Short mmCIF file of C-alpha atoms in Angstrom, two decimals:
data_model
loop_
_atom_site.label_atom_id
_atom_site.label_comp_id
_atom_site.label_asym_id
_atom_site.label_seq_id
_atom_site.Cartn_x
_atom_site.Cartn_y
_atom_site.Cartn_z
CA TRP A 112 -37.92 23.80 -62.32
CA TYR A 113 -39.49 21.58 -59.65
CA LEU A 114 -37.98 23.62 -56.81
CA ARG A 115 -39.06 26.87 -58.44
CA GLY A 116 -42.68 25.87 -57.80
CA LYS A 117 -41.93 24.84 -54.22
CA VAL A 118 -40.16 28.01 -53.08
CA PRO A 119 -42.60 30.80 -52.11
CA GLU A 120 -42.13 34.15 -53.82
CA THR A 121 -42.37 37.59 -52.27
CA PHE A 122 -41.10 41.10 -52.92
CA LEU A 123 -39.38 41.93 -49.64
CA PRO A 124 -38.84 39.83 -46.51
CA ASP A 125 -40.40 40.81 -43.21
CA GLU A 126 -37.88 42.87 -41.28
CA ASP A 127 -37.65 43.48 -37.57
CA LYS A 128 -37.58 47.29 -37.59
CA GLY A 129 -37.79 47.47 -33.81
CA MET A 130 -41.27 49.02 -34.01
CA ILE A 131 -44.86 47.74 -33.83
CA MET A 132 -47.82 49.88 -34.93
CA MET A 133 -51.24 49.55 -33.32
CA ASN A 134 -54.65 50.63 -34.61
CA VAL A 135 -57.36 51.13 -31.99
CA GLU A 136 -60.94 51.67 -33.11
CA LEU A 137 -63.98 52.12 -30.88
CA ALA A 138 -67.61 52.26 -31.91
CA GLN A 139 -68.49 55.05 -34.30
CA GLY A 140 -69.42 58.16 -32.37
CA ALA A 141 -67.40 57.27 -29.27
CA THR A 142 -66.09 60.26 -27.38
CA LEU A 143 -62.49 61.25 -26.86
CA ASP A 144 -62.77 60.42 -23.14
CA ARG A 145 -63.63 56.81 -24.00
CA SER A 146 -60.70 56.60 -26.40
CA ASN A 147 -58.34 57.93 -23.72
CA ALA A 148 -59.66 55.38 -21.23
CA VAL A 149 -59.02 52.52 -23.67
CA CYS A 150 -55.50 53.82 -24.32
CA ASP A 151 -54.79 53.86 -20.60
CA SER A 152 -56.01 50.28 -20.31
CA ILE A 153 -53.84 49.17 -23.24
CA TYR A 154 -50.78 50.84 -21.73
CA ARG A 155 -51.22 49.10 -18.37
CA LYS A 156 -51.57 45.69 -20.02
CA ILE A 157 -48.60 45.79 -22.42
CA LYS A 158 -46.01 48.04 -20.77
CA ASP A 159 -44.37 45.14 -18.90
CA ILE A 160 -44.15 42.70 -21.83
CA PRO A 161 -40.53 41.50 -22.16
CA GLY A 162 -38.85 43.08 -25.17
CA ILE A 163 -40.87 46.32 -25.14
CA ARG A 164 -38.87 49.46 -24.46
CA SER A 165 -41.55 52.15 -24.63
CA VAL A 166 -45.22 52.59 -25.55
CA MET A 167 -46.79 55.73 -27.00
CA LEU A 168 -50.54 55.99 -27.60
CA ILE A 169 -52.18 58.93 -29.40
CA SER A 170 -55.94 59.46 -29.44
CA ALA A 171 -58.08 60.83 -32.28
CA SER A 172 -55.95 59.35 -35.08
CA GLY A 173 -55.33 55.83 -36.37
CA PRO A 174 -53.12 54.39 -39.13
CA MET A 175 -56.11 52.54 -40.58
CA SER A 176 -59.14 54.33 -39.10
CA GLY A 177 -58.14 57.87 -40.06
CA SER A 178 -58.92 60.87 -37.87
CA GLY A 179 -61.71 60.86 -35.32
CA GLU A 180 -62.46 60.83 -31.61
CA HIS A 181 -63.34 57.12 -31.76
CA CYS A 182 -59.86 55.89 -32.75
CA ALA A 183 -56.27 55.93 -31.59
CA GLN A 184 -52.87 54.69 -32.65
CA GLY A 185 -50.00 53.13 -30.79
CA MET A 186 -46.29 53.14 -31.52
CA ILE A 187 -44.50 50.43 -29.57
CA ARG A 188 -40.73 50.63 -29.54
CA LEU A 189 -38.85 47.42 -28.85
CA GLU A 190 -35.59 46.80 -27.10
CA HIS A 191 -32.36 46.77 -29.09
CA TRP A 192 -31.86 43.71 -31.26
CA ASP A 193 -28.85 42.60 -29.19
CA ALA A 194 -31.17 42.24 -26.18
CA ARG A 195 -33.78 40.23 -28.14
CA LYS A 196 -32.05 37.11 -29.35
CA THR A 197 -34.35 34.44 -27.87
CA PRO A 198 -37.44 33.26 -29.82
CA GLN A 199 -39.77 34.74 -27.16
CA LEU A 200 -38.31 38.19 -27.77
CA GLN A 201 -38.65 38.23 -31.55
CA ILE A 202 -41.01 40.78 -33.06
CA ARG A 203 -43.69 38.28 -34.13
CA ALA A 204 -43.77 36.67 -30.67
CA ILE A 205 -44.07 40.09 -29.01
CA LEU A 206 -46.80 41.08 -31.47
CA ASP A 207 -48.79 37.93 -30.66
CA GLU A 208 -48.39 38.58 -26.94
CA ILE A 209 -49.74 42.13 -27.36
CA GLN A 210 -52.77 40.82 -29.23
CA GLN A 211 -53.36 38.21 -26.52
CA ARG A 212 -53.22 40.71 -23.66
CA THR A 213 -55.49 43.26 -25.35
CA ARG A 214 -58.08 40.74 -26.52
CA ASP A 215 -60.35 41.29 -23.50
CA ILE A 216 -60.63 45.07 -24.07
CA LEU A 217 -64.09 44.70 -25.55
CA PRO A 218 -65.01 48.36 -26.24
CA ALA A 219 -62.30 48.58 -28.89
CA LYS A 220 -61.07 46.64 -31.89
CA ILE A 221 -57.27 46.47 -31.53
CA VAL A 222 -55.02 45.29 -34.36
CA CYS A 223 -51.22 45.33 -34.38
CA PHE A 224 -49.09 45.60 -37.52
CA THR A 225 -45.44 45.45 -38.40
CA THR A 226 -43.93 48.39 -40.25
CA PRO A 227 -42.96 47.98 -43.94
CA ALA A 228 -39.46 46.74 -44.72
CA ILE A 229 -38.72 49.90 -46.74
CA ARG A 230 -39.89 53.27 -45.46
CA GLY A 231 -42.23 54.98 -47.88
CA LEU A 232 -43.92 51.83 -49.24
CA GLY A 233 -47.03 52.33 -47.15
CA ARG A 234 -47.47 52.81 -43.42
CA LEU A 235 -48.08 49.18 -42.53
CA GLY A 236 -46.64 45.83 -43.54
CA GLY A 237 -48.64 42.85 -44.77
CA VAL A 238 -51.02 42.91 -47.74
CA GLY A 239 -52.67 46.25 -48.42
CA PHE A 240 -55.35 46.80 -51.04
CA GLN A 241 -58.32 48.97 -51.95
CA LEU A 242 -61.83 47.63 -52.44
CA CYS A 243 -63.07 49.90 -55.25
CA ALA A 244 -66.61 50.48 -56.43
CA ILE A 245 -67.78 51.42 -59.92
CA GLY A 246 -71.15 52.87 -60.79
CA ALA A 247 -74.04 53.73 -58.48
CA VAL A 248 -72.72 52.14 -55.28
CA SER A 249 -73.73 53.70 -51.99
CA PRO A 250 -71.38 54.00 -49.00
CA ASP A 251 -73.55 51.46 -47.15
CA GLN A 252 -73.03 48.87 -49.89
CA LEU A 253 -69.29 49.56 -49.88
CA ALA A 254 -69.13 49.15 -46.11
CA VAL A 255 -71.08 45.87 -46.18
CA THR A 256 -68.85 44.42 -48.90
CA ALA A 257 -65.72 45.50 -47.04
CA ASP A 258 -66.97 43.88 -43.82
CA ASP A 259 -67.72 40.65 -45.69
CA MET A 260 -64.18 40.63 -47.09
CA VAL A 261 -62.74 41.16 -43.62
CA LYS A 262 -64.73 38.19 -42.27
CA GLN A 263 -63.65 35.93 -45.14
CA LEU A 264 -60.00 36.92 -44.81
CA ALA A 265 -60.07 36.45 -41.03
CA ALA A 266 -61.26 32.86 -41.58
CA MET A 267 -58.33 32.05 -43.91
CA PRO A 268 -55.30 30.29 -42.40
CA GLN A 269 -53.01 32.46 -44.56
CA SER A 270 -53.99 35.66 -42.70
CA SER A 271 -53.63 36.49 -39.03
CA ARG A 272 -55.00 40.03 -38.54
CA VAL A 273 -57.39 41.83 -40.90
CA MET A 274 -58.87 45.30 -40.68
CA SER A 275 -60.83 47.75 -42.77
CA GLY A 276 -60.52 51.50 -42.40
CA PHE A 277 -63.95 52.29 -43.87
CA SER A 278 -67.25 52.63 -42.04
CA ALA A 279 -70.62 54.05 -43.07
CA ASN A 280 -72.37 54.14 -39.68
CA THR A 281 -70.84 57.22 -38.07
CA PRO A 282 -73.51 59.24 -36.18
CA GLN A 283 -73.98 62.61 -37.82
CA LEU A 284 -76.06 65.75 -37.42
CA TYR A 285 -77.81 66.96 -40.55
CA LEU A 286 -78.85 70.61 -40.75
CA GLU A 287 -81.87 71.10 -43.00
CA LEU A 288 -81.95 74.77 -43.94
CA ASP A 289 -85.20 76.36 -45.14
CA ARG A 290 -83.59 78.54 -47.78
CA LYS A 291 -86.76 80.30 -48.91
CA LYS A 292 -87.72 81.34 -45.39
CA ALA A 293 -84.14 82.37 -44.60
CA GLU A 294 -83.93 84.60 -47.69
CA SER A 295 -87.30 86.15 -46.92
CA LEU A 296 -85.88 87.17 -43.53
CA GLY A 297 -82.71 88.47 -45.13
CA VAL A 298 -80.47 85.61 -43.99
CA TYR A 299 -78.42 84.18 -46.80
CA PRO A 300 -76.98 80.61 -46.83
CA GLU A 301 -73.39 81.85 -46.98
CA THR A 302 -74.00 83.82 -43.78
CA VAL A 303 -75.32 80.69 -42.06
CA PHE A 304 -72.37 78.59 -43.17
CA ALA A 305 -69.81 81.23 -42.17
CA THR A 306 -71.39 81.57 -38.72
CA LEU A 307 -71.35 77.81 -38.20
CA GLN A 308 -67.69 77.77 -39.21
CA ASN A 309 -66.73 80.64 -36.91
CA LYS A 310 -68.71 79.54 -33.85
CA LEU A 311 -68.46 75.76 -33.85
CA ALA A 312 -65.16 75.17 -35.62
CA SER A 313 -62.70 78.06 -35.84
CA PHE A 314 -61.77 80.93 -38.12
CA TYR A 315 -58.30 82.40 -38.62
CA VAL A 316 -58.29 86.22 -38.57
CA ASN A 317 -54.69 87.42 -38.58
CA ASP A 318 -51.44 87.44 -36.62
CA PHE A 319 -50.13 89.84 -33.99
CA ASN A 320 -46.78 90.29 -32.29
CA MET A 321 -46.41 90.49 -28.54
CA ASN A 322 -43.32 90.23 -26.32
CA GLY A 323 -41.17 89.10 -29.22
CA GLY A 324 -43.52 86.30 -30.29
CA ALA A 325 -46.01 85.91 -33.16
CA TYR A 326 -49.52 84.75 -32.31
CA GLU A 327 -52.57 83.82 -34.37
CA VAL A 328 -56.00 85.29 -33.81
CA ILE A 329 -58.59 82.49 -33.91
CA VAL A 330 -62.33 83.13 -33.55
CA GLN A 331 -64.35 80.39 -31.86
CA SER A 332 -67.12 80.04 -29.28
CA LEU A 333 -66.17 78.94 -25.79
CA PRO A 334 -66.56 75.19 -25.14
CA GLN A 335 -69.68 75.63 -22.98
CA TYR A 336 -71.43 77.35 -25.90
CA ARG A 337 -70.79 74.58 -28.45
CA ALA A 338 -71.37 71.46 -26.33
CA GLY A 339 -74.83 70.33 -27.50
CA VAL A 340 -77.49 70.45 -30.17
CA SER A 341 -79.32 73.28 -28.41
CA ASP A 342 -76.24 75.49 -28.80
CA ILE A 343 -76.52 75.15 -32.57
CA MET A 344 -80.20 76.08 -32.57
CA ASP A 345 -79.47 79.14 -30.40
CA LEU A 346 -77.14 80.65 -32.98
CA HIS A 347 -78.40 83.98 -34.34
CA PHE A 348 -77.91 85.63 -37.72
CA PRO A 349 -78.45 89.27 -38.73
CA GLY A 350 -81.55 89.85 -40.84
CA ASN A 351 -82.25 92.48 -43.49
CA HIS A 352 -83.92 94.82 -41.00
CA GLY A 353 -81.21 94.61 -38.35
CA GLN A 354 -82.99 92.00 -36.26
CA MET A 355 -81.25 88.77 -35.15
CA ILE A 356 -82.82 85.59 -36.52
CA PRO A 357 -82.29 82.34 -34.50
CA MET A 358 -81.35 79.09 -36.21
CA SER A 359 -84.53 77.48 -34.89
CA ALA A 360 -86.55 79.83 -37.12
CA ILE A 361 -84.87 78.89 -40.40
CA GLY A 362 -83.66 75.32 -39.96
CA ARG A 363 -83.95 72.07 -38.09
CA LEU A 364 -81.52 69.34 -37.06
CA HIS A 365 -81.95 65.59 -37.19
CA TYR A 366 -79.62 62.64 -36.61
CA SER A 367 -78.35 60.38 -39.38
CA VAL A 368 -75.54 57.92 -40.04
CA GLY A 369 -72.98 57.95 -42.83
CA PRO A 370 -69.30 57.65 -43.60
CA ARG A 371 -66.90 59.84 -41.64
CA GLU A 372 -64.87 60.35 -44.78
CA ILE A 373 -65.12 59.16 -48.39
CA THR A 374 -61.81 58.19 -49.94
CA ARG A 375 -61.06 57.56 -53.60
CA PHE A 376 -58.46 55.45 -55.35
CA ASN A 377 -57.92 56.08 -59.05
CA LYS A 378 -61.07 58.26 -58.92
CA MET A 379 -63.18 55.38 -57.54
CA PRO A 380 -64.84 55.26 -54.09
CA CYS A 381 -62.86 52.77 -52.07
CA ALA A 382 -62.35 51.10 -48.72
CA ASN A 383 -58.81 50.59 -47.47
CA LEU A 384 -58.09 47.06 -46.18
CA ASN A 385 -54.98 45.47 -44.70
CA ALA A 386 -54.24 41.85 -43.86
CA GLN A 387 -51.20 40.53 -42.03
CA THR A 388 -49.94 37.16 -43.22
CA SER A 389 -49.53 34.20 -40.90
CA ALA A 390 -46.10 32.99 -39.81
CA LYS A 391 -45.38 30.64 -42.75
CA THR A 392 -47.31 32.40 -45.51
CA ALA A 393 -45.77 34.54 -48.24
CA PRO A 394 -47.68 37.73 -49.13
CA LEU A 395 -48.12 36.60 -52.75
CA GLU A 396 -49.93 33.49 -51.54
CA LEU A 397 -52.45 35.64 -49.68
CA ILE A 398 -52.69 37.99 -52.67
CA GLU A 399 -53.65 35.06 -54.89
CA LYS A 400 -56.32 34.04 -52.38
CA ILE A 401 -57.75 37.56 -52.36
CA GLU A 402 -57.85 37.68 -56.16
CA LYS A 403 -59.93 34.48 -56.20
CA MET A 404 -62.49 35.79 -53.70
CA PRO A 405 -65.94 36.31 -55.26
CA LEU A 406 -67.09 39.93 -55.20
CA PRO A 407 -70.50 41.49 -55.94
CA PRO A 408 -70.99 43.27 -59.26
CA ASN A 409 -69.39 46.71 -59.58
CA PHE A 410 -66.65 45.81 -57.06
CA HIS A 411 -63.02 44.93 -57.66
CA VAL A 412 -59.67 44.99 -55.87
CA GLU A 413 -56.84 47.43 -56.58
CA TRP A 414 -53.44 46.73 -55.03
CA SER A 415 -51.62 49.51 -53.21
CA GLN A 416 -48.53 50.19 -51.09
CA MET A 417 -46.21 47.17 -50.80
CA SER A 418 -48.70 44.79 -52.41
CA TYR A 419 -48.57 46.79 -55.66
CA GLN A 420 -44.81 46.15 -55.78
CA GLU A 421 -45.45 42.48 -55.01
CA LYS A 422 -47.69 42.16 -58.05
CA GLN A 423 -45.27 44.06 -60.27
CA ASN A 424 -42.42 41.76 -59.22
CA GLN A 425 -44.37 38.51 -59.55
CA GLY A 426 -42.82 36.17 -62.10
CA GLN A 427 -39.99 38.56 -62.99
CA ILE A 428 -37.25 36.18 -61.82
CA VAL A 429 -37.54 34.01 -64.95
CA PHE A 430 -37.21 37.03 -67.21
CA LEU A 431 -34.29 38.46 -65.20
CA MET A 432 -32.40 35.16 -65.15
CA GLY A 433 -32.94 34.63 -68.85
CA LEU A 434 -31.74 38.15 -69.65
CA ALA A 435 -28.68 37.78 -67.41
CA MET A 436 -27.81 34.42 -68.98
CA LEU A 437 -28.21 35.87 -72.48
CA PHE A 438 -25.91 38.83 -71.80
CA ALA A 439 -23.31 36.58 -70.17
CA TYR A 440 -23.42 34.23 -73.15
CA PHE A 441 -22.91 37.07 -75.65
CA PHE A 442 -19.94 38.40 -73.69
CA LEU A 443 -18.35 34.96 -73.70
CA VAL A 444 -19.02 34.56 -77.41
CA ALA A 445 -17.10 37.77 -78.01
CA GLN A 446 -14.30 36.62 -75.71
CA TYR A 447 -13.82 33.14 -77.21
CA GLU A 448 -14.90 34.11 -80.75
CA SER A 449 -16.98 30.96 -80.77
CA TRP A 450 -20.67 30.20 -80.45
CA THR A 451 -20.17 26.79 -78.86
CA ILE A 452 -17.33 27.19 -76.34
CA PRO A 453 -19.42 29.43 -74.01
CA ILE A 454 -22.14 26.76 -73.85
CA PRO A 455 -20.41 24.60 -71.17
CA VAL A 456 -19.74 27.72 -69.14
CA MET A 457 -23.40 28.70 -69.17
CA LEU A 458 -24.62 25.14 -68.53
CA SER A 459 -22.46 24.96 -65.41
CA VAL A 460 -24.45 27.90 -64.02
CA THR A 461 -27.51 25.66 -63.71
CA PHE A 462 -25.86 23.82 -60.80
CA ALA A 463 -25.47 27.11 -58.95
CA LEU A 464 -29.13 27.96 -59.53
CA LEU A 465 -30.11 24.48 -58.35
CA GLY A 466 -28.13 24.97 -55.15
CA ALA A 467 -29.63 28.41 -54.57
CA LEU A 468 -33.22 27.18 -54.87
CA LEU A 469 -32.41 24.11 -52.77
CA GLY A 470 -30.99 26.32 -50.01
CA LEU A 471 -34.08 28.56 -50.05
CA TYR A 472 -36.36 25.53 -49.97
CA LEU A 473 -34.60 23.79 -47.06
CA THR A 474 -34.43 26.96 -44.95
CA GLY A 475 -38.00 28.06 -45.72
CA THR A 476 -36.81 31.39 -47.15
CA ALA A 477 -38.95 33.08 -49.77
CA LEU A 478 -37.62 34.03 -53.19
CA ASN A 479 -37.56 37.78 -52.59
CA ILE A 480 -35.77 40.58 -54.40
CA TYR A 481 -32.58 40.02 -52.39
CA ALA A 482 -32.55 36.32 -53.29
CA GLN A 483 -33.13 37.25 -56.93
CA LEU A 484 -30.17 39.60 -56.77
CA GLY A 485 -28.09 36.75 -55.33
CA MET A 486 -29.12 34.42 -58.16
CA VAL A 487 -28.14 37.00 -60.77
CA MET A 488 -24.81 37.39 -59.00
CA LEU A 489 -24.35 33.60 -59.02
CA ILE A 490 -24.30 33.63 -62.82
CA GLY A 491 -21.06 35.58 -62.77
CA LEU A 492 -19.59 33.66 -59.81
CA ALA A 493 -20.33 30.20 -61.17
CA ALA A 494 -19.34 31.14 -64.71
CA LYS A 495 -15.99 32.42 -63.41
CA ASN A 496 -15.04 28.96 -62.14
CA ALA A 497 -16.04 27.32 -65.41
CA ILE A 498 -14.19 29.98 -67.44
CA LEU A 499 -10.93 29.16 -65.67
CA MET A 500 -11.19 25.51 -66.72
CA VAL A 501 -12.61 26.03 -70.19
CA GLU A 502 -9.96 28.63 -71.03
CA PHE A 503 -7.09 26.20 -70.36
CA SER A 504 -8.87 23.32 -72.09
CA LYS A 505 -9.38 25.53 -75.14
CA ARG A 506 -5.65 26.39 -75.24
CA GLU A 507 -4.70 22.73 -74.91
CA ARG A 508 -7.00 21.82 -77.78
CA GLU A 509 -5.52 24.57 -79.95
CA ASN A 510 -2.06 23.06 -79.27
CA GLY A 511 -3.20 19.76 -80.77
CA VAL A 512 -4.15 17.84 -77.64
CA GLY A 513 -7.17 15.52 -77.88
CA ILE A 514 -10.56 16.72 -76.70
CA GLN A 515 -10.80 14.39 -73.73
CA GLU A 516 -7.22 15.01 -72.63
CA ALA A 517 -7.60 18.77 -73.09
CA ALA A 518 -10.72 18.76 -70.92
CA LEU A 519 -8.98 16.80 -68.14
CA ASN A 520 -5.82 18.93 -68.35
CA GLY A 521 -7.83 22.11 -67.96
CA ALA A 522 -9.61 20.67 -64.91
CA ASN A 523 -6.37 19.47 -63.31
CA LEU A 524 -4.45 22.68 -63.92
CA ARG A 525 -7.11 25.03 -62.57
CA PHE A 526 -8.67 22.86 -59.87
CA ARG A 527 -6.66 24.42 -57.04
CA ALA A 528 -7.34 28.01 -58.16
CA VAL A 529 -11.05 27.29 -58.53
CA MET A 530 -11.30 25.71 -55.09
CA MET A 531 -9.36 28.52 -53.41
CA THR A 532 -11.59 31.25 -54.81
CA ALA A 533 -14.76 29.25 -54.21
CA TRP A 534 -14.05 28.41 -50.57
CA SER A 535 -12.83 31.93 -49.80
CA PHE A 536 -16.14 33.23 -51.15
CA LEU A 537 -18.13 30.71 -49.09
CA PHE A 538 -16.39 31.74 -45.90
CA GLY A 539 -16.88 35.38 -46.84
CA VAL A 540 -20.68 35.14 -47.11
CA LEU A 541 -21.09 32.90 -44.06
CA PRO A 542 -21.68 35.91 -41.73
CA LEU A 543 -24.69 36.87 -43.86
CA ILE A 544 -26.34 33.53 -43.08
CA LEU A 545 -25.73 33.98 -39.36
CA ALA A 546 -26.86 37.63 -39.32
CA THR A 547 -29.10 38.90 -36.52
CA GLY A 548 -30.63 42.25 -35.67
CA ALA A 549 -31.58 45.05 -38.02
CA GLY A 550 -31.73 44.00 -41.67
CA ALA A 551 -31.11 40.34 -40.81
CA SER A 552 -33.83 39.04 -43.14
CA ALA A 553 -32.33 40.75 -46.19
CA GLN A 554 -28.82 39.59 -45.28
CA LYS A 555 -29.97 36.00 -44.77
CA SER A 556 -31.85 35.98 -48.07
CA ILE A 557 -28.85 37.00 -50.16
CA GLY A 558 -26.44 34.98 -47.98
CA ILE A 559 -28.37 31.70 -48.20
CA THR A 560 -28.83 32.12 -51.94
CA THR A 561 -25.19 32.81 -52.77
CA PHE A 562 -23.73 30.35 -50.23
CA SER A 563 -25.86 27.35 -51.22
CA GLY A 564 -25.56 28.15 -54.93
CA MET A 565 -21.78 28.49 -54.83
CA PHE A 566 -21.48 25.41 -52.62
CA CYS A 567 -23.43 23.30 -55.11
CA ALA A 568 -21.55 24.75 -58.08
CA THR A 569 -18.22 23.99 -56.37
CA LEU A 570 -18.98 20.43 -55.31
CA ILE A 571 -21.08 19.26 -58.26
CA GLY A 572 -20.75 21.74 -61.10
CA ILE A 573 -16.95 21.59 -61.16
CA ALA A 574 -17.10 17.84 -61.91
CA PHE A 575 -19.40 18.38 -64.91
CA THR A 576 -17.47 21.25 -66.49
CA PRO A 577 -14.85 19.07 -68.30
CA ALA A 578 -17.58 16.81 -69.68
CA LEU A 579 -19.62 19.79 -70.83
CA TYR A 580 -16.58 21.25 -72.56
CA ALA A 581 -15.83 17.96 -74.29
CA PHE A 582 -19.43 17.73 -75.49
CA ALA A 583 -19.46 21.33 -76.74
CA GLN A 584 -16.14 20.79 -78.55
CA ARG A 585 -16.98 17.44 -80.17
CA VAL A 586 -20.31 18.48 -81.66
CA PRO A 587 -19.07 21.37 -83.85
CA GLU A 588 -15.91 19.47 -84.86
CA HIS A 589 -17.98 16.46 -85.85
CA LEU A 590 -20.33 18.67 -87.85
CA LYS A 591 -17.43 20.32 -89.63
CA MET A 592 -16.02 16.90 -90.59
CA MET A 593 -19.39 15.81 -91.94
CA ILE A 594 -19.65 18.99 -94.01
CA ARG A 595 -16.18 18.49 -95.48
CA ARG A 596 -16.91 14.87 -96.35
CA GLY A 597 -20.19 15.84 -97.90
#
C-alpha cells in the first residue's frame, strides 16, 4: 500500500515512434512567404542534428494552429532505432536539441511534440485538453484565459512545452453592405455573395474530358485582380436596369481582428491546449495540477485525446486487482471444495504484487496499462506455485498426517518443480527488460512488472506458503472442534 502511493500512474508509456512533430506559428496575419522563409531557416538549423534522417516542413497548416498562411508543420523522421542506442540519440534528447537550435528564430513560436503511443488517440502526445466556455463569453475572453493558462503551465516544473491553438487577434476584412441601397439599385445580397465567392475564392462549374483525362472547370479571378482591397471595391454587379454597379457604391470595407476559426467541444466554444510533460513527470501528475488551477467564472477544462483515457483509467488498478483476486478465489473454492484452503494461495499472491510495485519503484517506471496487465497476470503465475504446494499438503492432511508435517511435506515435495517453472519464467521475460527500439517502453513495463513480481514471489512467497497453509488449516479445524464440544 505504501509503494502504491510512490509509483506514478499513467495510461500509456511514452514510446519512441521514430517521429517528431513540430508546430510553427507566426504572428496572426503573416504571409505565406514569411512562413516559407521560417521553414527554410528551421530546415537549415536542424537537418544535421545526429539521429535525424529526414525533415519535411509544410506551410499553411499546423497540428495545433490549424490552417492558415501564418503557420506550418514539421514531420521529422529519425534514424532507425538500431542506430540510436546512445543517450544523446534518444528521442527526448533529439527533441530538446531541436528546441535549442530553433529558439533564436524569433518571428515564429516553434514547439515540438512526440506522437501518441497508439495511433488514433490524438495527433500529439503529452496532455491534451479543451478550455471550454459557458454562457456569454467572447472570443477575446477565451483567448486571454487560454494565454493565461499557457503562461501558468509553462512556469510549472511538471511541463516542458505548452501551446494553445486558439487566437482571437487575426486581422480580418469586414464588408459592410448597405442592403437598402443595393436593393434599390437592383443588386441583391445573394448576388454580392456569389460574386465574391466566384471572383476571390473559386467556384466549381463542371468537368470535361480531354486527351483521355478528366478535368474540373473552376471559375476564379486571376491573381493580379484579387491581390488588394481595391480589387474588392472594383467588383461590379448587374443592376435591375442592366447597368453594372460597383462595390464601392453599395458597401465599404474596414479592418478588424477576430478568431480565424471558432471550434466547439461538446457544443461549447473552446480553445485547444497541449502540454508536454517533463522528463520525470507522469501525465496524471500534470493533469492533477491542471485540475487545481483557478479559472475565471464560466470556464472549465474538458479532457480530450489521450488525456481522456488517462482520466478514465485513473484508479482502476485497485478495482481490477480486486476483481481478479475474487475470481481466482472462487475458482479455487470450486476446485478444493473448501472456503479456507484457497486463502493461503491467494495470500501468497501479495508477495508477487509487492515485488512488482518494488520493481516499478526502483526503476522509475510508471504504473501504466501494460504494468497493470502484468500484475493481473502475476495473480495466476504466483498462485500456480502456491497451488502446487497446497495441493500436496492437502492430500497429506487427508491421509492423516499432522498439519505442520503436511505443510512441510508439500513444500519439500514440490520445491524443485516450483523453482524450475519459476526460474524458467524469469529467464523467459528477461529479454523484455532489456528491450530497445520500437515498443521498448511497453515491453519494459510488462517485463519489469512480471520479472520483479515473480522473483519476489519465488524467493520470499515460497517460504511463507507452508505457514499460510498451516494457519488456514488450523483455524477451521479448531472451530469445528469447539463447535462439537459446545
